[in-house]
Amino acid sequence: MYDKVLVPMALDHGVSGTTLAAAKTLCNPGGKITALHVYEAPHSSVSAYLDKDAVRDGWENARKRLIEKTAGHDNVAAEMVKGRSYRAILEYAEEHGVDCIVVGSHKPGLSDFFLGTTAARVIRHAPCAVHVCRAA
């Protein structure tokens, strides 16, 4: 079992309940579970057409959705960071001494062998154990 479990959450995927339940199973009594959403800021070519309020509103909307998805889950801290998904997940895990990452994933297709999904990159480069929950 693990003392610090990280659950990266893409807010538009439907596996949050599954990954949080798995994290609870894997977490030691008294351990800490962190639900992490990585907010990917708009690309610079898009940012030129957005005002600061729109970017701030996007952050706030994502924060609200994260809070909603983690509501009712005891012992789960909701965190948000800015960056590129897999890099931000790995950096957070390393900086916070995470023991296990519980990541959701779809069934891999041919494109995953060439491009790699966030889950695949996390699995390959994680500084700790990784538990994968497949979407149905």
Coordinates of C-alpha atoms in Angstrom, one line a residue:
M1 CA 0.0 0.0 0.0
Y2 CA 1.0 3.6 -0.4
D3 CA 1.1 6.8 1.7
K4 CA 0.9 9.4 -1.1
V5 CA -1.3 8.6 -4.0
L6 CA -1.7 10.9 -7.0
V7 CA -4.8 10.8 -9.2
P8 CA -4.4 12.9 -12.4
M9 CA -7.9 13.9 -13.6
A10 CA -8.9 15.0 -17.1
L11 CA -12.2 16.7 -16.4
D12 CA -13.7 15.7 -19.7
H13 CA -13.1 11.9 -19.2
G14 CA -15.6 9.7 -17.3
V15 CA -13.1 7.7 -15.2
S16 CA -12.7 9.9 -12.2
G17 CA -14.9 7.8 -9.9
T18 CA -13.0 4.7 -10.9
T19 CA -9.6 6.2 -10.4
L20 CA -10.5 7.7 -7.0
A21 CA -12.0 4.4 -5.8
A22 CA -8.8 2.6 -6.8
A23 CA -6.7 5.2 -5.0
K24 CA -8.7 4.7 -1.8
T25 CA -8.1 1.0 -2.1
L26 CA -4.3 1.5 -2.6
C27 CA -3.9 4.2 0.1
N28 CA -2.7 3.3 3.6
P29 CA -4.9 4.4 6.5
G30 CA -3.8 7.9 7.3
G31 CA -2.3 8.3 3.8
K32 CA -3.0 11.2 1.4
I33 CA -4.8 11.2 -1.9
T34 CA -4.3 14.1 -4.3
A35 CA -6.6 14.6 -7.3
L36 CA -4.6 16.7 -9.7
H37 CA -5.9 18.5 -12.8
V38 CA -3.4 19.9 -15.2
Y39 CA -4.7 23.1 -16.8
E40 CA -3.2 23.5 -20.2
A41 CA -3.2 27.1 -21.1
P42 CA -4.2 28.1 -24.6
H43 CA -1.5 27.8 -27.2
S44 CA 0.3 31.1 -27.8
S45 CA -1.3 31.6 -31.2
V46 CA -4.7 31.3 -29.6
S47 CA -3.8 33.4 -26.5
A48 CA -3.2 36.4 -28.8
Y49 CA -7.0 36.4 -29.4
L50 CA -8.1 35.9 -25.8
D51 CA -8.2 38.5 -23.0
K52 CA -7.0 37.8 -19.5
D53 CA -10.5 37.5 -18.2
A54 CA -11.3 34.6 -20.6
V55 CA -8.1 32.7 -19.5
R56 CA -8.9 33.4 -15.8
D57 CA -12.5 32.2 -16.4
G58 CA -11.2 29.0 -18.0
W59 CA -9.0 28.3 -14.9
E60 CA -11.9 29.0 -12.5
N61 CA -14.3 26.8 -14.5
A62 CA -11.8 23.9 -14.4
R63 CA -11.3 24.5 -10.7
K64 CA -15.0 24.3 -10.1
R65 CA -15.3 21.1 -12.1
L66 CA -12.4 19.5 -10.1
I67 CA -14.1 20.4 -6.8
E68 CA -17.4 18.9 -8.1
K69 CA -15.7 15.7 -9.1
T70 CA -13.9 15.3 -5.8
A71 CA -16.9 16.3 -3.6
G72 CA -18.0 13.5 -1.3
H73 CA -14.6 11.8 -1.5
D74 CA -13.1 11.8 2.0
N75 CA -9.3 12.2 2.3
V76 CA -8.9 13.7 -1.3
A77 CA -7.2 17.0 -1.8
A78 CA -7.9 18.8 -5.1
E79 CA -5.0 20.5 -6.7
M80 CA -4.5 22.3 -10.0
V81 CA -1.3 23.2 -11.8
K82 CA -0.6 24.7 -15.2
G83 CA 1.5 23.0 -17.8
R84 CA 1.6 20.1 -20.3
S85 CA -0.2 17.1 -19.0
Y86 CA 2.3 14.3 -18.6
R87 CA 5.2 16.6 -17.7
A88 CA 3.2 18.4 -15.0
I89 CA 2.0 15.1 -13.6
L90 CA 5.6 13.7 -13.4
E91 CA 7.0 16.9 -11.9
Y92 CA 4.2 17.0 -9.3
A93 CA 4.8 13.4 -8.4
E94 CA 8.5 13.9 -8.0
E95 CA 8.3 17.2 -6.1
H96 CA 5.7 15.8 -3.6
G97 CA 7.2 12.4 -3.0
V98 CA 4.3 10.5 -4.5
D99 CA 4.4 6.7 -4.0
C100 CA 1.8 5.7 -6.6
I101 CA 0.0 7.4 -9.5
V102 CA -3.5 6.1 -10.3
V103 CA -4.2 7.1 -13.9
G104 CA -7.2 6.4 -16.2
S105 CA -6.7 5.2 -19.7
H106 CA -8.7 4.2 -22.7
K107 CA -7.8 1.0 -24.6
P108 CA -4.8 1.8 -26.8
G109 CA -5.1 2.1 -30.5
L110 CA -2.6 2.2 -33.3
S111 CA -2.0 6.0 -32.9
D112 CA -0.8 5.3 -29.3
F113 CA 2.2 3.5 -30.6
F114 CA 3.3 6.5 -32.6
L115 CA 2.2 9.5 -30.6
G116 CA 1.8 8.1 -27.0
T117 CA -1.0 9.1 -24.7
T118 CA -0.6 11.0 -21.5
A119 CA -1.1 7.7 -19.6
A120 CA 1.5 5.9 -21.6
R121 CA 4.0 8.6 -21.1
V122 CA 3.3 8.7 -17.3
I123 CA 3.8 4.9 -17.2
R124 CA 7.1 5.1 -19.0
H125 CA 8.6 7.9 -17.1
A126 CA 7.0 7.9 -13.6
P127 CA 9.4 8.0 -10.6
C128 CA 7.0 5.7 -8.7
A129 CA 4.5 2.9 -9.1
V130 CA 1.6 3.4 -11.5
H131 CA -1.8 1.8 -11.4
V132 CA -3.8 2.0 -14.6
C133 CA -7.6 2.0 -14.6
R134 CA -9.0 1.2 -18.0
A135 CA -12.2 2.9 -19.1
A136 CA -15.0 0.6 -20.0

